[in-house]
mmCIF file of C-alpha atoms and ligand atoms in Angstrom:
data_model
loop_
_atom_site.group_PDB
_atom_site.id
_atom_site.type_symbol
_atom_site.label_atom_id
_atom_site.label_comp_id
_atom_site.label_asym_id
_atom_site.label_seq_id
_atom_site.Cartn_x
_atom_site.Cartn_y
_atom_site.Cartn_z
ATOM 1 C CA UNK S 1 14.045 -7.779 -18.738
ATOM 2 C CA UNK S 2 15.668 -10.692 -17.050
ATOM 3 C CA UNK S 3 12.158 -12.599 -16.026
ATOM 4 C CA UNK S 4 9.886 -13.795 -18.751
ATOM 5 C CA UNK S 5 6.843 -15.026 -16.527
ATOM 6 C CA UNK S 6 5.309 -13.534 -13.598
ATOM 7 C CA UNK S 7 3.415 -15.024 -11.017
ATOM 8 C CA UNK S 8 0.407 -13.092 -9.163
ATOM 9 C CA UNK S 9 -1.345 -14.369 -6.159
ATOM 10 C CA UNK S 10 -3.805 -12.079 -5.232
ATOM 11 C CA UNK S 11 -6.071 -10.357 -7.779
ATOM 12 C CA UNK S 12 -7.095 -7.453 -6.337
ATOM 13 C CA UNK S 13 -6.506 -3.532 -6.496
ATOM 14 C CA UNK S 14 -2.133 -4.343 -6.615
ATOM 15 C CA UNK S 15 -1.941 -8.140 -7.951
ATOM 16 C CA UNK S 16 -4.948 -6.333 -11.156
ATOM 17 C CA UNK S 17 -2.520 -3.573 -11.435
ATOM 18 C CA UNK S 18 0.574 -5.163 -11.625
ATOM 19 C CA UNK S 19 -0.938 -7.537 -14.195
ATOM 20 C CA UNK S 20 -2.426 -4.842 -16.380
ATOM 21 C CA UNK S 21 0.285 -2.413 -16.104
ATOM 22 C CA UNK S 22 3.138 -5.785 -17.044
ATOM 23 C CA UNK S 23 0.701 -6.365 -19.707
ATOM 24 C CA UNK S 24 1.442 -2.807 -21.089
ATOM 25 C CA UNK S 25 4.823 -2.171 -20.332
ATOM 26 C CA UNK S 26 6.261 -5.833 -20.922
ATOM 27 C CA UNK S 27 4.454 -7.515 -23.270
ATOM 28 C CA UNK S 28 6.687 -10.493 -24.178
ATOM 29 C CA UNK S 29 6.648 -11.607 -19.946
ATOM 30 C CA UNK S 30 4.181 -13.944 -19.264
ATOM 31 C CA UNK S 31 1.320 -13.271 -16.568
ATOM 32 C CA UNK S 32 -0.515 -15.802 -14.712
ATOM 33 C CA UNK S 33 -2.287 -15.661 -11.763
ATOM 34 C CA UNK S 34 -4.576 -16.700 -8.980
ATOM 35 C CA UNK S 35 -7.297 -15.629 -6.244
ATOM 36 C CA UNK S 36 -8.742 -17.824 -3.173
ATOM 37 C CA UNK S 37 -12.033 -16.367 -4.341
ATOM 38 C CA UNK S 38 -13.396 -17.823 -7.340
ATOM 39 C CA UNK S 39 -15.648 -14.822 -7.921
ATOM 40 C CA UNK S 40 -12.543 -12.755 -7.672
ATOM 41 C CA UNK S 41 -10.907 -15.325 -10.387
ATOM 42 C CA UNK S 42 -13.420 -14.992 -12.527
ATOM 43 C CA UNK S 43 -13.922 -10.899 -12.713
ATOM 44 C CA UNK S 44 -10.436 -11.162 -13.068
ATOM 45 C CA UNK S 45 -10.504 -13.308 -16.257
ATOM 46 C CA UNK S 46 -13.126 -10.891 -17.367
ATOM 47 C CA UNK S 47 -11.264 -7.777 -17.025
ATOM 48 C CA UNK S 48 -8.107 -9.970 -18.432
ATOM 49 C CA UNK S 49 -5.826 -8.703 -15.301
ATOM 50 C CA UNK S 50 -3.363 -11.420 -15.938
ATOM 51 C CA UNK S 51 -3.191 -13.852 -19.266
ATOM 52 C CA UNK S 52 -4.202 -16.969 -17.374
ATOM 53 C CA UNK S 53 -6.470 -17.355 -14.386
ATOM 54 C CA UNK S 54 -5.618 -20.363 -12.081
ATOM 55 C CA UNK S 55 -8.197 -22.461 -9.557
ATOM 56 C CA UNK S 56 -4.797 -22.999 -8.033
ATOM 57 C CA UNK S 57 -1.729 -20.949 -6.952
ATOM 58 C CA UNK S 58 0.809 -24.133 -7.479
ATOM 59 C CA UNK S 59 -0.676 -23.727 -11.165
ATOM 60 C CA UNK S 60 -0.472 -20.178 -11.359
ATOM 61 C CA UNK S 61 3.338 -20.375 -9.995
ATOM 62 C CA UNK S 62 4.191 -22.955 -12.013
ATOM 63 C CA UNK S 63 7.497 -22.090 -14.666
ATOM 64 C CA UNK S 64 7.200 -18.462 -13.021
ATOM 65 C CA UNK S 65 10.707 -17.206 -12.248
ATOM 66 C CA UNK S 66 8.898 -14.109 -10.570
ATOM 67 C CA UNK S 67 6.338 -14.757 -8.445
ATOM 68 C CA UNK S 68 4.679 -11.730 -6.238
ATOM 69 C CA UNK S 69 2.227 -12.142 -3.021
ATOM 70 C CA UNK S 70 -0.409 -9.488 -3.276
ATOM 71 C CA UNK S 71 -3.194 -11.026 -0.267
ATOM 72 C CA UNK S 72 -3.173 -8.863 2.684
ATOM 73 C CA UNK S 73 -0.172 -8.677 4.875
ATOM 74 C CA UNK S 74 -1.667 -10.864 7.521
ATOM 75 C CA UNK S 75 -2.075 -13.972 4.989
ATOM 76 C CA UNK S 76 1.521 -13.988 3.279
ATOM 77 C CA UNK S 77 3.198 -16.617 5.184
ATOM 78 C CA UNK S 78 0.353 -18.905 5.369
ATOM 79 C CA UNK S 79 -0.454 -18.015 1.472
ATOM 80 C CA UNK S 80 3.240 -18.835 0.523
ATOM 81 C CA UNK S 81 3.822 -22.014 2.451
ATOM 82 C CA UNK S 82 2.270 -24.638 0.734
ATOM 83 C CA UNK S 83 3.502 -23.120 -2.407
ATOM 84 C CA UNK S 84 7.469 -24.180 -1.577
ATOM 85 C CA UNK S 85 7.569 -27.106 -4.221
ATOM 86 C CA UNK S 86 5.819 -25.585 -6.546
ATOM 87 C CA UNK S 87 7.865 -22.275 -7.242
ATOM 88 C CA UNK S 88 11.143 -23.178 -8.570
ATOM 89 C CA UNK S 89 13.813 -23.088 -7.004
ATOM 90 C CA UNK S 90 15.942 -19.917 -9.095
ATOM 91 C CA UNK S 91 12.908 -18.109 -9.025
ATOM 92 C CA UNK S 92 12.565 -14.507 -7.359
ATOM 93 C CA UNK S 93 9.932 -14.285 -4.803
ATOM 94 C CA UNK S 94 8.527 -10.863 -3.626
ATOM 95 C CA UNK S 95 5.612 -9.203 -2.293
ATOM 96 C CA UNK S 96 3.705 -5.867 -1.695
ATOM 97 C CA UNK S 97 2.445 -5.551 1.544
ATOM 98 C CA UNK S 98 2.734 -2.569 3.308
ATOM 99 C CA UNK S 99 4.650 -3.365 6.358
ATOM 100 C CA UNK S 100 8.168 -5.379 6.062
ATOM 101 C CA UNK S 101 9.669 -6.322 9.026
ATOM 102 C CA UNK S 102 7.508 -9.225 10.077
ATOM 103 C CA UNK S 103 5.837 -9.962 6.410
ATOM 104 C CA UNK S 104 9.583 -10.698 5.485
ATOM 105 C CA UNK S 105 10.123 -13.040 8.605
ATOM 106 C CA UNK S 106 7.010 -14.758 7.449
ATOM 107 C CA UNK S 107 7.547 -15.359 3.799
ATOM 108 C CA UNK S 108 11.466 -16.029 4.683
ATOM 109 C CA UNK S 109 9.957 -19.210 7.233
ATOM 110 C CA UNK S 110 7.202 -20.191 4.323
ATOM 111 C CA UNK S 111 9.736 -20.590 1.678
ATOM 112 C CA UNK S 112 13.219 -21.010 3.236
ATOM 113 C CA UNK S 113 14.659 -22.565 -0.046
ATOM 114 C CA UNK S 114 13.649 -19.552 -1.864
ATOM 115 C CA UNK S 115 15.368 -15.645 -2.281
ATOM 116 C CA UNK S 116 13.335 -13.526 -0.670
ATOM 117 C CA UNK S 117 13.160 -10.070 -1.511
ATOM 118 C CA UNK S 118 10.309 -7.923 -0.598
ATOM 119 C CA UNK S 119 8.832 -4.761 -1.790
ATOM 120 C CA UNK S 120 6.500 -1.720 -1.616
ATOM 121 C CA UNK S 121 4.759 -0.077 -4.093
ATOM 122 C CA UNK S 122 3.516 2.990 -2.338
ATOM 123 C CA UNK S 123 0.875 3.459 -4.704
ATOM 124 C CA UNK S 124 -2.932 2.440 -3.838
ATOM 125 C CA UNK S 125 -6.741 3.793 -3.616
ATOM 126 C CA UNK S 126 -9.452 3.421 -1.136
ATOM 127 C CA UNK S 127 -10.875 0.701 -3.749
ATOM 128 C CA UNK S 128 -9.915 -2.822 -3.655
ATOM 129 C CA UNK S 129 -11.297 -5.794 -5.501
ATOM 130 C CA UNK S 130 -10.902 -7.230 -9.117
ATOM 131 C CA UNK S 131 -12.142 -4.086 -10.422
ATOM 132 C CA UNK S 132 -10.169 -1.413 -8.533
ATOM 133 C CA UNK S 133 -7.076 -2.149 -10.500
ATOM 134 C CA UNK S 134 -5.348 0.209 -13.217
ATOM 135 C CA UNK S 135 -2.143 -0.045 -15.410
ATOM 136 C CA UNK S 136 -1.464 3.665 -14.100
ATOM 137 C CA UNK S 137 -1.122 2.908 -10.777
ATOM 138 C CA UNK S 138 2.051 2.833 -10.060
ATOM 139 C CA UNK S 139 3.463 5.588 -12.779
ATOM 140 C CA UNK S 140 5.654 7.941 -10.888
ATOM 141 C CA UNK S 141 4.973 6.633 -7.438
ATOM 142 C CA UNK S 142 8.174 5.250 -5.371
ATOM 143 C CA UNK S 143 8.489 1.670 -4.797
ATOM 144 C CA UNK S 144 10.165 0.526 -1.967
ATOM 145 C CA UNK S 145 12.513 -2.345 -1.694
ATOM 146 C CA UNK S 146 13.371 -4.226 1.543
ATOM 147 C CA UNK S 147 16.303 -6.832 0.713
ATOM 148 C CA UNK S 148 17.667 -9.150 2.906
ATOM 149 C CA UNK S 149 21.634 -7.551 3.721
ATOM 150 C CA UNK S 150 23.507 -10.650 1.802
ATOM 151 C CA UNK S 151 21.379 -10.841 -1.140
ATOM 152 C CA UNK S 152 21.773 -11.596 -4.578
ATOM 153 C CA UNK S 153 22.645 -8.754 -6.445
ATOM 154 C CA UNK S 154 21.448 -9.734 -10.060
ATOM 155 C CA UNK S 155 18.197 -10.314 -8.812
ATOM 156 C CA UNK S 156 17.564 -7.386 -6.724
ATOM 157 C CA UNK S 157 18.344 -5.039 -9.813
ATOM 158 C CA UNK S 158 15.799 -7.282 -12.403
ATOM 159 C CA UNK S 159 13.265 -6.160 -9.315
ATOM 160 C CA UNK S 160 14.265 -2.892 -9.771
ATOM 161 C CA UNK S 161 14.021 -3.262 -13.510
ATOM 162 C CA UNK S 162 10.812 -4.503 -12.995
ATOM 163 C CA UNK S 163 9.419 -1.961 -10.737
ATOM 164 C CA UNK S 164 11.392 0.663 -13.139
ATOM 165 C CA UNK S 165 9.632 -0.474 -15.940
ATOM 166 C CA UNK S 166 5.829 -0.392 -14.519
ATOM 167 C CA UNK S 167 6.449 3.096 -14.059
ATOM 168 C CA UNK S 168 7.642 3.353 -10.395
ATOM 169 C CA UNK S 169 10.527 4.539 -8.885
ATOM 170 C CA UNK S 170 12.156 2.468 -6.673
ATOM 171 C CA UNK S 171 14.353 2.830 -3.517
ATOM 172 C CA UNK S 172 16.183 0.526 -1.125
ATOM 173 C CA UNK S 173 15.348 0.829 2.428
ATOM 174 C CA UNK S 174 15.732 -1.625 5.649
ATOM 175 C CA UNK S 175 12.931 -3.350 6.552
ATOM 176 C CA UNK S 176 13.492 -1.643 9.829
ATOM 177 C CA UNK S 177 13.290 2.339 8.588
ATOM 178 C CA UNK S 178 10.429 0.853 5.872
ATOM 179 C CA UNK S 179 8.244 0.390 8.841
ATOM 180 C CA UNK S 180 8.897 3.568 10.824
ATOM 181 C CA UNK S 181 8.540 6.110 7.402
ATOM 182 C CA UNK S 182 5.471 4.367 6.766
ATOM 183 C CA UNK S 183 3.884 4.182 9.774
ATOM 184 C CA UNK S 184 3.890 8.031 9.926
ATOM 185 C CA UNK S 185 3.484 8.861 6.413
ATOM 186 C CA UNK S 186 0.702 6.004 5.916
ATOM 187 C CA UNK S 187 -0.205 4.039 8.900
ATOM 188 C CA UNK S 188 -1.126 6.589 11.604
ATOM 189 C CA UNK S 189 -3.051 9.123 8.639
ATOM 190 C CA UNK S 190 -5.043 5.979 8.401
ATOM 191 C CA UNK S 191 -5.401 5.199 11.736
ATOM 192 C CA UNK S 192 -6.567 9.209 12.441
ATOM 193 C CA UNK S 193 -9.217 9.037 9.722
ATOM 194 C CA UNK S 194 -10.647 5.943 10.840
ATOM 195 C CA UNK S 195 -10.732 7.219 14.713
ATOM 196 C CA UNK S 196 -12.358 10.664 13.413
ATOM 197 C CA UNK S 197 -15.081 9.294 11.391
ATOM 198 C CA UNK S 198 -16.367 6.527 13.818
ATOM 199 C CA UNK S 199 -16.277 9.662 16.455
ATOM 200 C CA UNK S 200 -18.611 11.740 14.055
ATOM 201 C CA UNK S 201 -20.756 8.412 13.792
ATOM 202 C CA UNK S 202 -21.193 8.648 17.409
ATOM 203 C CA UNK S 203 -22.147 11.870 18.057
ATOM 204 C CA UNK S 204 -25.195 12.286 19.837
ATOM 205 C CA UNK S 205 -25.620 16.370 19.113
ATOM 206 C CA UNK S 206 -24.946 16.128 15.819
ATOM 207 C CA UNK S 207 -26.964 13.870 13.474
ATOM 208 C CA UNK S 208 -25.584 11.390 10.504
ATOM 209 C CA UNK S 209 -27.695 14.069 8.258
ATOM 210 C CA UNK S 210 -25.759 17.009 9.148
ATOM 211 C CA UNK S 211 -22.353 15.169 9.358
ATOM 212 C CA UNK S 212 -22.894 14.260 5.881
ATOM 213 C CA UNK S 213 -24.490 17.312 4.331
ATOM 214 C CA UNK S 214 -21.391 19.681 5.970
ATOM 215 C CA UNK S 215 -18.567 17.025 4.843
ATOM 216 C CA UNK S 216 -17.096 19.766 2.417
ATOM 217 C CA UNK S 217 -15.737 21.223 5.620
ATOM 218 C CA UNK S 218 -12.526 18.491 5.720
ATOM 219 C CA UNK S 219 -14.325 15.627 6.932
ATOM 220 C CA UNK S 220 -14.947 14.174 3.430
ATOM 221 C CA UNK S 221 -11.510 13.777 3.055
ATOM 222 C CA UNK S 222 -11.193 11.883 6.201
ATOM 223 C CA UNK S 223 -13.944 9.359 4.891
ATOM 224 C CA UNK S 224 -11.952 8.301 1.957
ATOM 225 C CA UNK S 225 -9.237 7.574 3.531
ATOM 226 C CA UNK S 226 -11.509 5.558 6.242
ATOM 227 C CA UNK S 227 -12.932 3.756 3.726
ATOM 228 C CA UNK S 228 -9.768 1.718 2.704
ATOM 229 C CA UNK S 229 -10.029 -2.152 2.773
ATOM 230 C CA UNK S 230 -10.834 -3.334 6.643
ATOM 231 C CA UNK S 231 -9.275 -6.582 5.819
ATOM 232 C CA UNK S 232 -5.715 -5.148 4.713
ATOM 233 C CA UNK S 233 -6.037 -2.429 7.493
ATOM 234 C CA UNK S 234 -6.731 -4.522 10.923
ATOM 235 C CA UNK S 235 -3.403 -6.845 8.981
ATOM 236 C CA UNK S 236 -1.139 -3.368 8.567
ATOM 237 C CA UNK S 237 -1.580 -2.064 12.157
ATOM 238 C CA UNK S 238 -1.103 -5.817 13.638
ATOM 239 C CA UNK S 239 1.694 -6.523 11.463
ATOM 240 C CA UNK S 240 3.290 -2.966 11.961
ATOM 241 C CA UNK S 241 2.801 -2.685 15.813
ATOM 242 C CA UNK S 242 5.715 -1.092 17.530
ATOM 243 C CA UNK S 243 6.545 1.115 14.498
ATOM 244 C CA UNK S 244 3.103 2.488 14.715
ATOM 245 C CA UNK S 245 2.803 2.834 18.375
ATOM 246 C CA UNK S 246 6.084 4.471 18.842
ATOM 247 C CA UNK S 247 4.749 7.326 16.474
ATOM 248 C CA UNK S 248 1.236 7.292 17.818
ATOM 249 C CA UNK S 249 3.001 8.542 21.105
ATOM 250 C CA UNK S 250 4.931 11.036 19.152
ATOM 251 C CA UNK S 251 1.508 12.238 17.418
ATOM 252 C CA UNK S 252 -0.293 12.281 21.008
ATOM 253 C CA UNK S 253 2.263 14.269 22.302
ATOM 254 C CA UNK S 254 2.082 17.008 19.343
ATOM 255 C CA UNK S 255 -1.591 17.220 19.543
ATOM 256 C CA UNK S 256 -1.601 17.405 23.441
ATOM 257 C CA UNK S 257 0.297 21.082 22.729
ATOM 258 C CA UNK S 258 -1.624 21.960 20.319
ATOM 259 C CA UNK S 259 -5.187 21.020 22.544
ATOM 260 C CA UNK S 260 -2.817 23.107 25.188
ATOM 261 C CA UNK S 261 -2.237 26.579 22.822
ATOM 262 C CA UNK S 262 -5.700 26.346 22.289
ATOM 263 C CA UNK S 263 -7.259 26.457 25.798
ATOM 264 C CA UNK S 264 -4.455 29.186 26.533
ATOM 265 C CA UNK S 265 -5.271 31.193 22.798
ATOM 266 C CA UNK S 266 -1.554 31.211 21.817
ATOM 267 C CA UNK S 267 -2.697 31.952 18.456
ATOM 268 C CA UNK S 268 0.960 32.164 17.597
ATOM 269 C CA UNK S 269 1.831 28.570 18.553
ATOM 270 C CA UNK S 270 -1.079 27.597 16.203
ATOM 271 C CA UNK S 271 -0.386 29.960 13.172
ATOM 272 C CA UNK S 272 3.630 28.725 13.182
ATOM 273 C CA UNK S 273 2.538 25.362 13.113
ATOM 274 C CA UNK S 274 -0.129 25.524 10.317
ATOM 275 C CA UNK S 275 2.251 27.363 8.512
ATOM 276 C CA UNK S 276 4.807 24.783 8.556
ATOM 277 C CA UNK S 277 2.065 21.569 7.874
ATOM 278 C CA UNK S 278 1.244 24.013 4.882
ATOM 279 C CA UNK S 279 4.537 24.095 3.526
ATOM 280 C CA UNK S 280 4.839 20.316 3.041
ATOM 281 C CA UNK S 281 1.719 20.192 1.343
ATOM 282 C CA UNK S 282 3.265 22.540 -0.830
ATOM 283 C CA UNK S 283 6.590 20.377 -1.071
ATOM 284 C CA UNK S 284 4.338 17.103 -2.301
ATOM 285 C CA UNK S 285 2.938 18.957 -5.083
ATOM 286 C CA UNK S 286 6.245 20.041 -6.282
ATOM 287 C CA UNK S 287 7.361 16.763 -6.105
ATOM 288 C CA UNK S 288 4.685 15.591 -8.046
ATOM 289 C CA UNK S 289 3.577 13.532 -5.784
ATOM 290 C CA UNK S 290 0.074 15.222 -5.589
ATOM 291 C CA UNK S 291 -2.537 17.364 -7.461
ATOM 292 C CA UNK S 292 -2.984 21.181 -5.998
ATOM 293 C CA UNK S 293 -6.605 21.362 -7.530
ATOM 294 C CA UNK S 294 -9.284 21.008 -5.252
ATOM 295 C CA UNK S 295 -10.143 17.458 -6.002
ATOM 296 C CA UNK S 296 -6.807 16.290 -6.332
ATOM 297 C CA UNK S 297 -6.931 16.024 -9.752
ATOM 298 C CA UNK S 298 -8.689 12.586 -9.592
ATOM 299 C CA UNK S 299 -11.296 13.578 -11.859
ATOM 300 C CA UNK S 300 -8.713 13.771 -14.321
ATOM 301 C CA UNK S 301 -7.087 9.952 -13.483
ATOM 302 C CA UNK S 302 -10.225 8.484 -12.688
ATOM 303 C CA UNK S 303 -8.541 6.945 -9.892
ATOM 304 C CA UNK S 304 -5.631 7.416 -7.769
ATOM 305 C CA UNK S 305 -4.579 8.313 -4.125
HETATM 306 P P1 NAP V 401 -7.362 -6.358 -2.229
HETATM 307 O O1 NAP V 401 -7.817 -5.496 -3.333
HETATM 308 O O2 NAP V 401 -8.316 -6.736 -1.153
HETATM 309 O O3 NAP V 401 -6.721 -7.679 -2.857
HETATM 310 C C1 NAP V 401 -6.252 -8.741 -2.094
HETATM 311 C C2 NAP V 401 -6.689 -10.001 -2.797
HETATM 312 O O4 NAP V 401 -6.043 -11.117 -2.171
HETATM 313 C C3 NAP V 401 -8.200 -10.231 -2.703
HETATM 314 O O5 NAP V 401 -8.716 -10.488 -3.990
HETATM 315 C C4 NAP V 401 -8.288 -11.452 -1.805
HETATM 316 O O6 NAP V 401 -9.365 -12.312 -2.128
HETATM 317 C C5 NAP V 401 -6.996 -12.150 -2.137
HETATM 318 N N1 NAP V 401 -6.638 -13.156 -1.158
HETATM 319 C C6 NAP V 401 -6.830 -13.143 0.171
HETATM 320 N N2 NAP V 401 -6.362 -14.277 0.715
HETATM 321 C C7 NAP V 401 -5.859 -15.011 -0.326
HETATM 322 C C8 NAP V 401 -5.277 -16.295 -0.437
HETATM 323 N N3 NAP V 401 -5.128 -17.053 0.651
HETATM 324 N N4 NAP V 401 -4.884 -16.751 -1.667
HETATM 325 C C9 NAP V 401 -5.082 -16.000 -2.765
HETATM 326 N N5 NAP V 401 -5.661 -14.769 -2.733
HETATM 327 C C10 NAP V 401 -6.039 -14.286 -1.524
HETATM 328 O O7 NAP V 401 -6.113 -5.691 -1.471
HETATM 329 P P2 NAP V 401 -4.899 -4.858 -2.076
HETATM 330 O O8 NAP V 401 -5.134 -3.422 -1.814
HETATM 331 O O9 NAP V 401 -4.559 -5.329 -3.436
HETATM 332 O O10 NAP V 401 -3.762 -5.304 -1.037
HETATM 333 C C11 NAP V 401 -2.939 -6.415 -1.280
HETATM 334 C C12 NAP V 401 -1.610 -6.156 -0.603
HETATM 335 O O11 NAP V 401 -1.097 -4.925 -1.088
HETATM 336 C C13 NAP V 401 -1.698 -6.031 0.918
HETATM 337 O O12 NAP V 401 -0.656 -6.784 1.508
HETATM 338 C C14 NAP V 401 -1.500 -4.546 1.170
HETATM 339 O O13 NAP V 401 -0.833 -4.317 2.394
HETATM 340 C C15 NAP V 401 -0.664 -4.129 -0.007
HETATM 341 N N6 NAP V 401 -0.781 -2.711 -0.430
HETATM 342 C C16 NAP V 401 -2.017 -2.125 -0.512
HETATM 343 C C17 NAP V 401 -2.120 -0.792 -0.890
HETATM 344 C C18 NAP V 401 -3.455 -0.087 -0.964
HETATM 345 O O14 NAP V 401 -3.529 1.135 -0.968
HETATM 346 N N7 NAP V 401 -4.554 -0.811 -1.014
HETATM 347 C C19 NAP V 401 -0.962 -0.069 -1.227
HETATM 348 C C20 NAP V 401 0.278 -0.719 -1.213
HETATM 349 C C21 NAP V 401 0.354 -2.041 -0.799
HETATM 350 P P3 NAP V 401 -10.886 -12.018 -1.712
HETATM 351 O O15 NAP V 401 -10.926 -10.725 -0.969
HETATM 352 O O16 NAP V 401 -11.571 -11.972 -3.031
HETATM 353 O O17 NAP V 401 -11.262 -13.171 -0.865
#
């Protein structure tokens, strides 16, 4: 492993995984790290996330030749800035914020002395915090990469070596296509599931009581989702605009014909189409990227997405 000390700002559900799970996998690389929120810093310290807890970020950086930004995307660049004397100057700095694009434009103008290369570890819960980390997290999930197009190339494969050896698997994408996969695969789900359970909130004809007692029906999937970290969430869909806008039009546009076989009963339209939605369902559990039992299996992990 070419780094021997990692750097964590952020100690919540990624920055606690990352440090438990380099903790595990790499335990001659030292871990230090650092919250805003001194409650944070010391449940962190408790649960022994990273080695060393710091009151400040230029003391958790310090010596670190890796350092990684896990706040929430909308905090990076102002996070990182004051930090640009205190990371060396050889040292690798990444991140793992869920959009790319602009998160890379903002951590490129915090630390222009620095290498830059961010990342993705599409891995997560519902759950963040101190406590909502787990080593396991990011087994056998992908990790996406987003380096600049003249980078260095030593560096960008000890990432991937890092990544690799956490458990993920990682892949190199532009920043660009990052934003556009995610914003359908991640992004709009989330966006759907918020919209759909503040709608049954506001129901007049149909009380909270009955919403929640008939959940089993699919809503109660809905409400984990829409119970991910508000924070991180309002910062993803700010942060990720156009990306998620240009497929929000796509999705209106899909559900407009299906609203449309509906009022007209072309049961055929809707059969064809469930048919196909099934068959990637079926495609995510093959790639193990899912559980096919009826709770997902998360009774089993504990945790997990
Ligand atoms: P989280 O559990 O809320 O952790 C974020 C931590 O950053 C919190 O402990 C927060 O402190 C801390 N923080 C905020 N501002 C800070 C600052 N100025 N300096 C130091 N620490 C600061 O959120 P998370 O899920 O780990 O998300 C972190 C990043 O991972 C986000 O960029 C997100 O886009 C990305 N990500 C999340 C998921 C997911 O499923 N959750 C998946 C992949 C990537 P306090 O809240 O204690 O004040």
């Amino acid at each position: 492993m070419a780094f021997r000390h990692v750097a964590i700002i952020g100690l919540g559900l990624q920055g606690g995984s990352i440090g438990l799970a380099v903790q595990e996998a790499l335990p001659d690389m030292r871990v230090t790290g650092h919250d805003i929120s001194a409650e944070t810093r010391l449940r962190a310290a408790e649960r022994g996330l990273v080695q060393q807890v710091f009151e400040t970020a230029e003391e958790a950086v310090s010596g670190a030749d890796l350092v990684i930004f896990c706040v929430p995307p909308g905090a990076m660049g102002a996070v990182a800035a004051p930090l640009r004397e205190a990371i060396a100057p050889d040292a690798l700095v990444s991140d793992v914020g869920s959009s790319k694009q602009l998160i890379a434009r903002e951590l490129g103008a915090a630390l222009p002395d620095h290498l830059v290369i961010p990342a993705h570890p599409v891995a997560g819960t519902e759950n963040s915090g101190p406590d909502a980390g787990f080593a396991a997290l990011f087994r056998n999930r992908w990790c996406i990469v987003t380096p600049p197009e003249q980078t260095d190339l030593l560096k960008l494969s000890a990432l991937v070596e890092f990544w690799e050896a956490l458990g993920a698997n990682v892949e190199r994408m532009s920043p660009e296509h990052h934003d556009l996969v995610l914003a359908v695969t991640s992004h709009l789900p989330h966006l759907i599931a918020y919209t759909i359970v503040g709608t049954a909130s506001d129901l007049e004809d149909v009380t909270q009581s009955e919403v929640i007692k008939y959940s089993a029906g699919g809503f109660r999937d809905f409400t984990r989702i829409a119970a991910s970290d508000p924070t991180m969430w309002r910062d993803v869909f700010l942060t990720n605009r156009e990306a998620v806008l240009t497929m929000l039009q796509r999705f209106t546009e899909d559900l407009t014909a299906l609203q449309r076989a509906i009022r007209v009963g072309d049961g055929d339209q809707l059969f064809d189409h469930f048919a196909r939605t099934r068959d990637i369902r079926r495609s995510i559990i093959q790639e193990g990227q899912d559980d096919s039992r009826p709770d997902f299996g998360r009774s089993d992990h504990g945790k997990g997405k």
